[in-house]
Structure formats: structure tokens, C-alpha cells
Coordinates of C-alpha atoms in Angstrom, one line a residue:
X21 CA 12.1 81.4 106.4
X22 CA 10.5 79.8 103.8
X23 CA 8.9 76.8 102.4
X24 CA 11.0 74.3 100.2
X25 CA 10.2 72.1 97.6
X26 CA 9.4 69.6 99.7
X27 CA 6.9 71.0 102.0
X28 CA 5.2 73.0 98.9
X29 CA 3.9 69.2 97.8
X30 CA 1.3 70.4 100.5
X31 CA -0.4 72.9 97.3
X32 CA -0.9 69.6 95.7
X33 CA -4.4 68.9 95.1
X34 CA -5.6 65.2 96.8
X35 CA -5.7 64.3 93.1
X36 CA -2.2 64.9 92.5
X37 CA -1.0 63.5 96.1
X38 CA -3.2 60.4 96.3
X39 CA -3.2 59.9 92.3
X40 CA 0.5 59.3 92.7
X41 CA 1.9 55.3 92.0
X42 CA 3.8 53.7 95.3
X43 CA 6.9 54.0 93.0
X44 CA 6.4 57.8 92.4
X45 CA 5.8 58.4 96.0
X46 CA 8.8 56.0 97.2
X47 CA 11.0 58.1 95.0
X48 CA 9.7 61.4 96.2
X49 CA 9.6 60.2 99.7
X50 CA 13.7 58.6 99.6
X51 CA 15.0 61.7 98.1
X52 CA 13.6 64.3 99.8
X53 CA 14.2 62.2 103.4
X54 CA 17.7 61.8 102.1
X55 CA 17.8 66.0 101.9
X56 CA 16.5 66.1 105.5
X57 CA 18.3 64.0 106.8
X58 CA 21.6 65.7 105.0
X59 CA 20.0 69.3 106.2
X60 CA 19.7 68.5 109.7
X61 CA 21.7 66.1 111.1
X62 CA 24.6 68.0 111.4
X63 CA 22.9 71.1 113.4
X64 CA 20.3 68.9 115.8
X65 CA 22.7 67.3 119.1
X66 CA 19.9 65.1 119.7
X67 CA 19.3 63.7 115.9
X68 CA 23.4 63.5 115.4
X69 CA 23.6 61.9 118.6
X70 CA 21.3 58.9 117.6
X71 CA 22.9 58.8 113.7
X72 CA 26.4 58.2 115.7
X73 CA 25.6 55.9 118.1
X74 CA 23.6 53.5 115.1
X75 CA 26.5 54.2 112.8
X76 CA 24.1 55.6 110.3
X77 CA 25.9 58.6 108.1
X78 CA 23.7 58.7 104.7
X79 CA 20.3 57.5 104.0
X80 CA 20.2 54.8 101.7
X81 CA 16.2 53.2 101.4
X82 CA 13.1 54.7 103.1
X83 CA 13.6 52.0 106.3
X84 CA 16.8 53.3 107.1
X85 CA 15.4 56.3 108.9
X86 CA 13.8 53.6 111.3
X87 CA 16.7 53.7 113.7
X88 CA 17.0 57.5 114.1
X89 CA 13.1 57.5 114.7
X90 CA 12.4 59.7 117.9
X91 CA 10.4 57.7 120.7
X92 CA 7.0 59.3 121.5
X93 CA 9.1 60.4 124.6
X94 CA 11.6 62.4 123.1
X95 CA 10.0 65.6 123.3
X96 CA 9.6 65.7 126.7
X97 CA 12.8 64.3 128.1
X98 CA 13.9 67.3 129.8
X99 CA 14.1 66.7 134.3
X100 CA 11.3 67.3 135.9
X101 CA 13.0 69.0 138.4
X102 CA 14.2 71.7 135.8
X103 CA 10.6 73.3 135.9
X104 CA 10.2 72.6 139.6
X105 CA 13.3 74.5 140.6
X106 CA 12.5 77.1 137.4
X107 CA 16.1 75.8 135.5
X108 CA 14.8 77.4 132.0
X109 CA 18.2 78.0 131.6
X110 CA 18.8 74.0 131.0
X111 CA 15.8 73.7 129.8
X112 CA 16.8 75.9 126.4
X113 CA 19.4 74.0 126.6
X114 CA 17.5 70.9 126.4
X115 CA 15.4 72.4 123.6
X116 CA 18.3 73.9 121.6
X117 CA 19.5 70.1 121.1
X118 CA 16.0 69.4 118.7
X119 CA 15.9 72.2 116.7
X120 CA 17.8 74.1 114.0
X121 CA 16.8 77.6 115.4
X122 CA 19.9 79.2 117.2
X123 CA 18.2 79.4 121.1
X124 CA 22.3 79.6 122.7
X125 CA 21.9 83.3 123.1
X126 CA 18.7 84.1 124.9
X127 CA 18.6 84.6 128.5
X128 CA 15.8 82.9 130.3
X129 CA 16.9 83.8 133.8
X130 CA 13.9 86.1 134.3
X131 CA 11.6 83.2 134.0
X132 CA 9.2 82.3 136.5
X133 CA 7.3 79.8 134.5
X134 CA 6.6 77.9 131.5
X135 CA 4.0 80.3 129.8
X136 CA 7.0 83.0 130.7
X137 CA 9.6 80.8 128.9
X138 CA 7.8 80.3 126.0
X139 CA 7.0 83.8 125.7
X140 CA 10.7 85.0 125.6
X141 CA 11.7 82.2 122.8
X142 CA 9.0 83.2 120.7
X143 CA 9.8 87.0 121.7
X144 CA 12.9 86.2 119.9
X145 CA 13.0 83.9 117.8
X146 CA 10.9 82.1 114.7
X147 CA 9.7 79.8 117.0
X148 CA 5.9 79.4 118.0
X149 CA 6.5 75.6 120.2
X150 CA 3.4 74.0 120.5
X151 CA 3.3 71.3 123.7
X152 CA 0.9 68.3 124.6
X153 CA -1.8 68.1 126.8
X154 CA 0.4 66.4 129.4
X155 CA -1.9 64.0 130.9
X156 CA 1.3 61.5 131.3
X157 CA 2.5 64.0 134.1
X158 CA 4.7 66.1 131.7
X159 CA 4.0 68.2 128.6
X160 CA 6.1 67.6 125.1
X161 CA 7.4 70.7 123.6
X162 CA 7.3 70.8 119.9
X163 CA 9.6 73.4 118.4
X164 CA 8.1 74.6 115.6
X165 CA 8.5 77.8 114.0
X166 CA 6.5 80.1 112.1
X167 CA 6.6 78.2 108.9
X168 CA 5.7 75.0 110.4
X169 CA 3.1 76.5 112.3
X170 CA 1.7 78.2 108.8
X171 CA 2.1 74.5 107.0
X172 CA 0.6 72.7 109.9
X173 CA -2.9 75.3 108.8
X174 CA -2.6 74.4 105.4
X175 CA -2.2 70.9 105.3
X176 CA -5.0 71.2 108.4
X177 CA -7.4 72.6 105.7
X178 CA -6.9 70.6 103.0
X179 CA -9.1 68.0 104.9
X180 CA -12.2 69.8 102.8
X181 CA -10.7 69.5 99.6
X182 CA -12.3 66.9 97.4
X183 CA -11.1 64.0 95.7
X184 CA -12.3 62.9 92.3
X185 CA -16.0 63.6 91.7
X186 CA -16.1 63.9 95.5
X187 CA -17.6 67.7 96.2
X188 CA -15.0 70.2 97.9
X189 CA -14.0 73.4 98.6
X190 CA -10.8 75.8 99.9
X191 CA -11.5 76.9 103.3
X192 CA -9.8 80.2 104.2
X193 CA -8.1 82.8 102.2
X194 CA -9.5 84.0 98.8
X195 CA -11.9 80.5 99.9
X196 CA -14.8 79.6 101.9
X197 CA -15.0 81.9 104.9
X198 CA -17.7 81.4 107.6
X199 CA -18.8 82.1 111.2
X200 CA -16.5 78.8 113.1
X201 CA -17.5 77.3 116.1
X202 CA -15.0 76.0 118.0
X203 CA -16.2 75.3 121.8
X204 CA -12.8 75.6 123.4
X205 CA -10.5 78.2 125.5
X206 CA -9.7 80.7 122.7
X207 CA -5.8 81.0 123.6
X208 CA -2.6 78.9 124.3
X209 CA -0.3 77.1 122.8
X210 CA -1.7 73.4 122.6
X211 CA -2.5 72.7 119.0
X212 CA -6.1 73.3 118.9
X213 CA -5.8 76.7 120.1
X214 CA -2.7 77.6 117.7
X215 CA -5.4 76.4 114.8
X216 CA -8.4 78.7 117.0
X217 CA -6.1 81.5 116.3
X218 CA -5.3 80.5 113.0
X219 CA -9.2 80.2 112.1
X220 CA -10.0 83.3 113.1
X221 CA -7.4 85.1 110.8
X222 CA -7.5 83.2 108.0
X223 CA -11.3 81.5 107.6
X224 CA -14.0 83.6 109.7
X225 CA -15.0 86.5 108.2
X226 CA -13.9 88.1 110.8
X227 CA -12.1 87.7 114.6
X228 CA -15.1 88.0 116.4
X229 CA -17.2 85.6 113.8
X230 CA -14.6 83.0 115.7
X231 CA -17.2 81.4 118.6
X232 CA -15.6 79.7 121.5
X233 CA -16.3 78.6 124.8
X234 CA -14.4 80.6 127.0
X235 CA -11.7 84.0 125.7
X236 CA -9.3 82.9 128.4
X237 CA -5.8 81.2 128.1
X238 CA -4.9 77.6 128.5
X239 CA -1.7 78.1 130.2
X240 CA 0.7 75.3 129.8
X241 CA 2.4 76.1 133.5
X242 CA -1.7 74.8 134.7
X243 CA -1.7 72.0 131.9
X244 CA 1.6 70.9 133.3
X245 CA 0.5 70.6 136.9
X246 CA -2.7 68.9 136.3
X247 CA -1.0 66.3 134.5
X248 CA 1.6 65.6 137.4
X249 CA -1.5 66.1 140.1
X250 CA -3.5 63.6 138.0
X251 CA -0.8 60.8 138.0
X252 CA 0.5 61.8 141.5
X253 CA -3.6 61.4 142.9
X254 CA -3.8 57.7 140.4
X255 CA -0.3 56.7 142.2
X256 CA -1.4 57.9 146.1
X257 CA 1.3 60.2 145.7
X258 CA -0.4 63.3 146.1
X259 CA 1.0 64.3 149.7
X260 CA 4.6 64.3 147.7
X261 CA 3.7 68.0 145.9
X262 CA 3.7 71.0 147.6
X263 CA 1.9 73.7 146.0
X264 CA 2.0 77.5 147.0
X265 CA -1.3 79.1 148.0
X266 CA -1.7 81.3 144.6
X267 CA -1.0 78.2 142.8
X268 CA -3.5 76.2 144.8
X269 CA -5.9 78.9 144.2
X270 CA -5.5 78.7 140.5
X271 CA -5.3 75.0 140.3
X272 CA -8.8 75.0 141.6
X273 CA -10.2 77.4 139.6
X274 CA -8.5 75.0 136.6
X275 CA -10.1 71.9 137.5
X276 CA -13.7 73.2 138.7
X277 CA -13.4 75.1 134.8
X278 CA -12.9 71.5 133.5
X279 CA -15.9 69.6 135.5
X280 CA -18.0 72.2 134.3
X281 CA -17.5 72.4 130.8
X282 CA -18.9 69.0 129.8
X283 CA -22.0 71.2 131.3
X284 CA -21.4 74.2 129.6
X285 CA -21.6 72.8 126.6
X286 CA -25.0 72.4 125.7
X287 CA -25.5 75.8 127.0
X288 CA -22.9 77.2 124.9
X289 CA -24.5 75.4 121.7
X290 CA -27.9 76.5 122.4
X291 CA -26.5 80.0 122.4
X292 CA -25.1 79.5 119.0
X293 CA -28.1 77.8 117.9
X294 CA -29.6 81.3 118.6
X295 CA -27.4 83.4 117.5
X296 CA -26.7 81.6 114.1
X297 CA -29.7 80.0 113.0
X298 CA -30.0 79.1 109.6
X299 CA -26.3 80.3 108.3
X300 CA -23.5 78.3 107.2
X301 CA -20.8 77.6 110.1
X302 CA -18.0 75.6 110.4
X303 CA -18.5 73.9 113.4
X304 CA -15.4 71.8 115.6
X305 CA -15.9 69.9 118.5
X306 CA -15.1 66.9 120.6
X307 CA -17.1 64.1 119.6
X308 CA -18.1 63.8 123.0
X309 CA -19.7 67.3 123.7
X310 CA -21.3 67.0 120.8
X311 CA -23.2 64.6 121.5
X312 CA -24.4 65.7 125.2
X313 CA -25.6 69.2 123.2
X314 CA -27.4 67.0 121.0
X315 CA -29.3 64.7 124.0
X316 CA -30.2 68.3 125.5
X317 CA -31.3 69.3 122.0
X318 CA -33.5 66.3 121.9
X319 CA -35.2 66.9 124.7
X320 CA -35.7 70.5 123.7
X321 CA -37.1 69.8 120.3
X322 CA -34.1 71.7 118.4
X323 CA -33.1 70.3 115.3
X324 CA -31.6 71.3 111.8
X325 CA -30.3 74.3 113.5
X326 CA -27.7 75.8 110.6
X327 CA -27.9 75.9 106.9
X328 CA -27.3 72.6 105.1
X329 CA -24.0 73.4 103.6
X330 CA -22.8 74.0 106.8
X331 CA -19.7 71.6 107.5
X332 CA -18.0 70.7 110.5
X333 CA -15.5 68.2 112.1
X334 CA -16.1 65.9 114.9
X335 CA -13.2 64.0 116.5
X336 CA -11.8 62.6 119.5
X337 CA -14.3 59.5 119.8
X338 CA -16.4 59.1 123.3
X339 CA -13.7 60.3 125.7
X340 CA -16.1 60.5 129.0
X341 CA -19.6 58.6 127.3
X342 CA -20.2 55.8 125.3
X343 CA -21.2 57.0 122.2
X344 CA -24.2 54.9 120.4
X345 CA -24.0 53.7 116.9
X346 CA -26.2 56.5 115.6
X347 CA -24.5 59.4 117.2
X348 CA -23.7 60.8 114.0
X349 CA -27.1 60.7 112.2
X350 CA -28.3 62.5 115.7
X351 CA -25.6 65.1 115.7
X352 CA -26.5 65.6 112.1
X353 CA -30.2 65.7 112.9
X354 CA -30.0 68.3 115.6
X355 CA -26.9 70.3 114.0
X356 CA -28.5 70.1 110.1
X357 CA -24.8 69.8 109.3
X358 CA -24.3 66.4 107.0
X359 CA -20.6 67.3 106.0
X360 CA -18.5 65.8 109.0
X361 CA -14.8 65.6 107.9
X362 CA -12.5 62.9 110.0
X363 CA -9.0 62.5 110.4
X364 CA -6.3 60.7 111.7
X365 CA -3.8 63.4 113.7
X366 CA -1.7 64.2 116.3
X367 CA 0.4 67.5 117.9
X368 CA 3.5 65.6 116.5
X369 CA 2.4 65.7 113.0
X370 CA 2.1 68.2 109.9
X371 CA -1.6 67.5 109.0
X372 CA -3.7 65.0 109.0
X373 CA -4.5 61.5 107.1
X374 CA -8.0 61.7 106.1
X375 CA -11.1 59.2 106.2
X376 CA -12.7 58.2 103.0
X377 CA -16.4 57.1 102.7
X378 CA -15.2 53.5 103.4
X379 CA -13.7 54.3 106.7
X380 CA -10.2 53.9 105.8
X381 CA -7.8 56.5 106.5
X382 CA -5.1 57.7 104.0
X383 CA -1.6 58.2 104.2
X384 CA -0.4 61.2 102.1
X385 CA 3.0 61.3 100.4
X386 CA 4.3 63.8 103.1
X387 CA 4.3 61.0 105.6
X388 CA 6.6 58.3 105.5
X389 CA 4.3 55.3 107.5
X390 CA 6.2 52.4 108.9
X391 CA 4.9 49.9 111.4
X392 CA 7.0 48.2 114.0
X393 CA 7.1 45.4 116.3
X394 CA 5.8 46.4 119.3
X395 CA 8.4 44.2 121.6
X396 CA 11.0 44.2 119.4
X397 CA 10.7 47.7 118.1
X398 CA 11.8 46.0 114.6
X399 CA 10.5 47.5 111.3
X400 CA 8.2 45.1 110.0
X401 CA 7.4 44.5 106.2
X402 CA 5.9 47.5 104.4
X403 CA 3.2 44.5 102.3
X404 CA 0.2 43.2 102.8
X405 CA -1.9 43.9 105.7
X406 CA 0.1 44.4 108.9
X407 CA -0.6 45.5 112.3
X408 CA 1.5 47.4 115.1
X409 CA 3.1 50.1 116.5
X410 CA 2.4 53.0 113.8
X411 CA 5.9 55.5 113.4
X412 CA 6.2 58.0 110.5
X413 CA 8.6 60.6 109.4
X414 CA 7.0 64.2 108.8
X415 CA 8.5 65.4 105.6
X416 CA 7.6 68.9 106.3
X417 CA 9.5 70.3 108.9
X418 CA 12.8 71.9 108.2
X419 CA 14.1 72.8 111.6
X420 CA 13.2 70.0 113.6
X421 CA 13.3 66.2 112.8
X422 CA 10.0 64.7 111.6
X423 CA 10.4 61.0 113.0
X424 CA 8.1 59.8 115.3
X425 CA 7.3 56.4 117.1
X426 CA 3.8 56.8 118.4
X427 CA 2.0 54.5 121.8
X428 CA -0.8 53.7 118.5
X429 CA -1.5 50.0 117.6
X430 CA -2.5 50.7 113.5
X431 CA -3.4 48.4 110.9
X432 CA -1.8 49.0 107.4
X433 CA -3.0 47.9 103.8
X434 CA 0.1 48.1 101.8
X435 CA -0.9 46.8 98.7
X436 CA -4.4 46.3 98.1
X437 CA -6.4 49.2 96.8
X438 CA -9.2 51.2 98.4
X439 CA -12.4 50.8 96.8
X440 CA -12.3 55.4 97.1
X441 CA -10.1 55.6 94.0
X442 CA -6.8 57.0 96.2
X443 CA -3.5 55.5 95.9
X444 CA -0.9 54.6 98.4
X445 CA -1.4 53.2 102.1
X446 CA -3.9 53.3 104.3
X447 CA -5.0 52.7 107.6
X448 CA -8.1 50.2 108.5
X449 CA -9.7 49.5 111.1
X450 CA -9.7 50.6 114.8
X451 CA -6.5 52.8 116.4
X452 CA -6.1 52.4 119.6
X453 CA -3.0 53.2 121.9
X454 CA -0.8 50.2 123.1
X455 CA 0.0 51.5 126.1
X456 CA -2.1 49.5 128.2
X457 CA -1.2 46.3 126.0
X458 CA 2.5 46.4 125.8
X459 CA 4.2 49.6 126.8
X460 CA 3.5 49.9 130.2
X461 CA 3.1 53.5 129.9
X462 CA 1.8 55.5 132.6
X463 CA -0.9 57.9 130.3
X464 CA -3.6 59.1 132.2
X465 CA -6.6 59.7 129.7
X466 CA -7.0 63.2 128.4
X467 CA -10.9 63.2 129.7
X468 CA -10.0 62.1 133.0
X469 CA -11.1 65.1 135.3
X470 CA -10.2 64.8 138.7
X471 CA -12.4 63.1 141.5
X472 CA -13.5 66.4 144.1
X473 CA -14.1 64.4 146.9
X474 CA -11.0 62.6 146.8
X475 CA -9.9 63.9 150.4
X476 CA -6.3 63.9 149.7
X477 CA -7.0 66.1 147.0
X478 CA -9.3 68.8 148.8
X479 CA -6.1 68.8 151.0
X480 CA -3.6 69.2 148.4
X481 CA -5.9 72.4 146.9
X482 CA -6.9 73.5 150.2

């Protein structure tokens, strides 16, 4: 399997990407949609399913992919009661509807798990599924294969590229390669961990010049759980699951690893500090964390710790603190690093958009944006400055549908341009998730860590 036309736009240079006219990329964008779209709606159940059902047989203008845009739910639409009662059998099923890989011959009956499943599709097939964190109470499964997975690193590193007389660099490869610190469980299948494993092939010098927080495994039967035991304990449902006594065992093993690591992490950065003094890293990290390893740096007297062409990327915003309006000169100050790259992502998508020096964040030609009522669910128009619910189509995939409506309330600027010389829409301004505002949805925060002297949870572990 290999990449297209389409998806090679990714070896573009920023230049060529965001020095294209709106005409030029409208062009490029309605053609090659009009060649997914033709590729894969025959093969995906679930895609040709929608098409019929909105009487859409062709692609005609960029907003008439709007209709066959899959909800942010899509991808985890399975039963519940399909992992409970260890149905993997309908659950392939399930996933064999979303992508073109051929999953109707494997047998699953041997599963006992999640992590088990996953480990037989990928045994035989192309496909290397990343899922969600599944803090709603159920993970989404994203069936990407090898390829995507290999695109998703590229377009992941092109966020140090530069951009006009803006400095950068190619990081991995023939590129830069440096020590990375990534303060995270080295292994699983959630998307930071796919790009851990990715990092340490393909930009540290070597494997073990990969730093993270812990060698284990995130397993995603464990992320699954704690999702459905963190909306079951917010609901006062928690005397509805039943857990077996290994699985009790391990569940608290989970959650005491994820109260401590807040902790951890200054220790962990210290021990870098130690180990790596003075070199140039690449360093990633929740925003967050960060930050706490900085306070204890403060108080230590540790500051400009690595090399000053060190670089790094900081996302995720406060989670768990309140971050102050100079975190980042502090972080900088402690961590010597001044070259902070930030994006706009998610699991769902094929890279990134990235932040210019005015704080605007840029949507590249690979990414059809649209923006849609959030009551209605109607497209609204793609001019002037408009705000709500942010969808896109992912032009890169080719064995799985790229449109996605996200739970993100995003401001667009259609027309007028950034001061940063790039072309094309952007985003301004604040994004923040509707679901509290209009949705309804039931999404438990990602850095919620459960309460241990909730009583009805010391029962429920044991």
C-alpha cells in the first residue's frame, strides 16, 4: 500500500501548501474529494449507507460532502455490551463497515479482550487502529493502516518546518535527530504512544535516546474501563458494574499510576535535567506537567537546563491547574528551550493545523474546514469571520473516510489575510468544546482522575 497523489501534497513545503490562492486550493480540494469519495464509497457499508439515505451519488462542490460527514460518534458506535460479553466477532463486523481493508475473514473468537483483538487485526492485516482516550465511557477506534499511520508522522513533523524567512528544520530521517523527551507510558495504541514509537525510530538517535515516564503499556481494555467507571461514579451508577478480582486488582493499580503521575513528573524532569544537561532535546509534554516541573524547578534554583536550540512542544492547555499568563516565559526559563511549536489536533485527524506568531492557527490544503450550525447542524457560509461547530474532511486517508464533525466551537477567518504571510483559512481565537453549551454530551474531562475516597468506589475496587 502506498501513498497517492493526494496524500504526497504532504512533501510540500509550508511554502508551497500555504503559498497556494483559495482558488488553487478549492480546485485541488473538489477534485481529489471527488476521487475519494468515488474510491470509497462503494467498499465502506457505513459511508454508502449515509450517501443512500441523502440521495447523494457524485460530488459536485466542496459543501456537498457536508451530509455524509461522520458525527464525532461514529467511531465508536459499536454496543457496549459487545465488549462486556467479549462479541469481537460483531465487533469486526462493526469495524469492517468503516474501512476498505478486507477484516471478513479473520477469526476473533479467541479474544478475551480489546488489547487481544487489536492484536489479531494488526497480526493480519495493514491495519495499526488507533482509539481515543475514552473518557465519554467508550473508546473510538480509528482504522488506520500502516500508511496512514506513516502519513499521520509526516504531516506530525512538518510542524518544525519553516515558513518564509521563519527558521526551520526536518526532524527525523536524513534530518534533525536528538535525544526526545516525552513524559508518557512508552507503549499502546492511543495516538501519542503510536508517535512515541514512531520518535524513537525515526528522530532519536537511537531507541533508548527516547525518555519516557514509564516503559509499560497503556492498554486500551484499562482505558476503556476507566472511562465507563468515571461516568458510572459522575452518574451514582457505580454499584451497576461488576468487576472480577484480577480486573479490580489492575484497575487499581491504573488509577493510583494516574494520581501519581502529576507527582512524578517533576521528579522525572529533574532526572532528565541530570542526565541531559546542556544538549539539544526535543522535549513533549502536557502543558500542564510542564508547568508543575517548572514551580519545583523554581524553588530548586534550576534553570536553562538544555542547550538553546533545543525545541519542544507543549500542548493540551491547563487540564488539572490554572495556568498563569507567563507560564511560557517560565517553562522557557527553567527548560532554556525558546522554540515551542503549537498546534491544533486531534486522534481523528492526519496532522495538525499549526499556530503562527500571531496566534492564529492554519488550515492546510489537506483539510477541507467547514463550520456548522450547532442546532441545526446546517453548513454555514465559508466568508467572513464565522463561528461554530468546526467539521473537516481529512484528504489523506485512503481506506477509511476522512469526514468528521467535531464537539469544538471554532472561529474561522475566511477571507481576510493573516498578518504571517500564509494563505487560506484560519482559525482565531479560543477552541473550546460545545458540549457543555449545546450538545449535551456526557464527556468526562480527560484530566479528571478519580476521587479515592469516594466510598462507592473503594467498594467497587475492593
Amino acid at each position: 500500500m502506498v501513498e497517492d497523489a493526494i496524500s504526497a501534497y504532504i512533501h510540500k513545503s509550508w511554502d508551497e501548501l500555504f503559498g497556494m490562492e483559495r482558488g488553487e486550493i478549492e480546485a485541488f480540494q473538489l477534485q481529489a474529494l471527488k476521487t475519494r469519495f468515488d474510491s470509497l464509497a462503494p467498499g465502506l457499508k457505513r459511508l454508502k449507507s449515509k450517501a443512500d439515505r441523502a440521495k447523494i451519488a457524485s460530488i459536485h462542490t466542496l459543501t456537498d460532502v457536508v451530509p455524509l460527514l461522520f458525527d464525532h460518534t461514529e467511531y465508536k458506535s459499536y454496543p457496549l455490551s459487545l465488549l462486556e460479553k467479549n462479541r469481537f466477532d460483531l465487533l469486526t463486523r462493526w469495524f469492517d463497515d468503516l474501512t476498505s481493508v478486507d477484516l471478513s475473514g479473520i477469526s476473533v473468537a479467541h479474544c478475551g479482550g480489546i488489547d487481544e483483538w487489536l492484536d489479531t487485526l494488526e497480526s493480519h492485516t495493514a491495519l495499526r487502529p488507533n482509539h481515543t482516550t475514552g473518557t465519554s465511557g467508550k473508546l473510538s477506534f480509528i482504522p488506520r493502516t500502516t500508511l496512514e499511520r506513516d502519513l499521520y508522522f509526516k504531516a506530525y513533523t512538518k510542524n518544525y518546518e519553516g515558513f518564509g524567512e521563519q527558521p526551520g528544520f526536518k526532524l527525523g530521517g536524513d534530518g534533525v535527530r536528538v535525544p526526545v523527551i516525552y513524559p508518557s507510558v512508552r507503549h499502546g495504541r492511543y495516538i501519542a504512544q503510536t508517535l512515541i514509537g514512531m520518535l524513537a525510530e525515526q528522530v532519536a538517535p537511537s531507541p533508548d535516546q527516547l525518555y519516557t515516564q514509564s516503559s509499560g503499556s497503556l492498554s486500551a481494555d484499562l482505558a476503556s474501563l476507566a472511562g465507563r467507571i468515571r461516568v458510572a461514579q459522575a452518574k451514582g451508577e457505580l454499584s451497576n458494574l461488576h468487576l472480577s478480582d484480577a480486573m479490580r486488582a489492575k484497575m487499581r493499580a491504573y488509577f493510583e499510576e494516574l494520581e501519581r503521575r502529576p507527582e512524578e513528573m517533576s521528579a522525572f524532569f529533574e532526572s532528565m535535567a541530570r542526565e541531559l544537561q546542556g544538549e539539544r532535546v526535543f522535549v513533549i509534554s502536557q502543558a500542564s506537567y510542564l508547568f508543575k516541573a517548572t514551580l519545583k524547578a523554581e524553588e530548586l534554583g534550576m534553570s536553562n537546563i538544555f542547550s538553546a536550540d533545543s525545541f519542544g512542544s507543549a500542548g493540551g492547555g491547563g487540564k488539572d491547574i490554572i495556568l498563569p499568563d507567563d507560564w511560557k516565559q517560565r517553562v522557557s526559563a527553567f527548560t532554556g528551550i525558546n522554540q515551542w511549536a503549537s498546534s491544533y489536533a486531534m486522534t481523528e485527524i492526519t496532522g495538525t493545523m499549526p499556530m503562527c506568531e500571531f496566534g492564529h492557527y492554519h488550515i492546510q490544503p489537506l483539510h477541507i474546514p467547514f463550520l456548522l450550525d450547532p442546532n441545526s447542524g446546517e453548513c454555514l457560509p465559508r466568508n467572513g469571520r464565522r463561528t461554530g461547530r468546526f467539521a473537516f474532511y481529512d484528504l489523506m486517508p485512503q481506506t477509511y473516510w476522512g469526514g468528521f464533525i467535531t464537539g469544538d466551537e471554532v472561529t474561522i477567518e475566511w477571507d481576510s489575510p493573516c498578518p504571517c504571510g500564509r494563505k487560506g483559512a484560519y482559525a482565531v481565537g479560543q477552541i473550546e468544546r460545545y458540549s457543555s453549551k449545546v450538545t449535551g454530551d456526557d464527556k468526562i474531562t480527560c484530566a479528571a482522575t478519580v476521587d479515592n475516597t469516594d466510598a462507592s468506589l473503594q467498594a467497587l475496587l475492593g
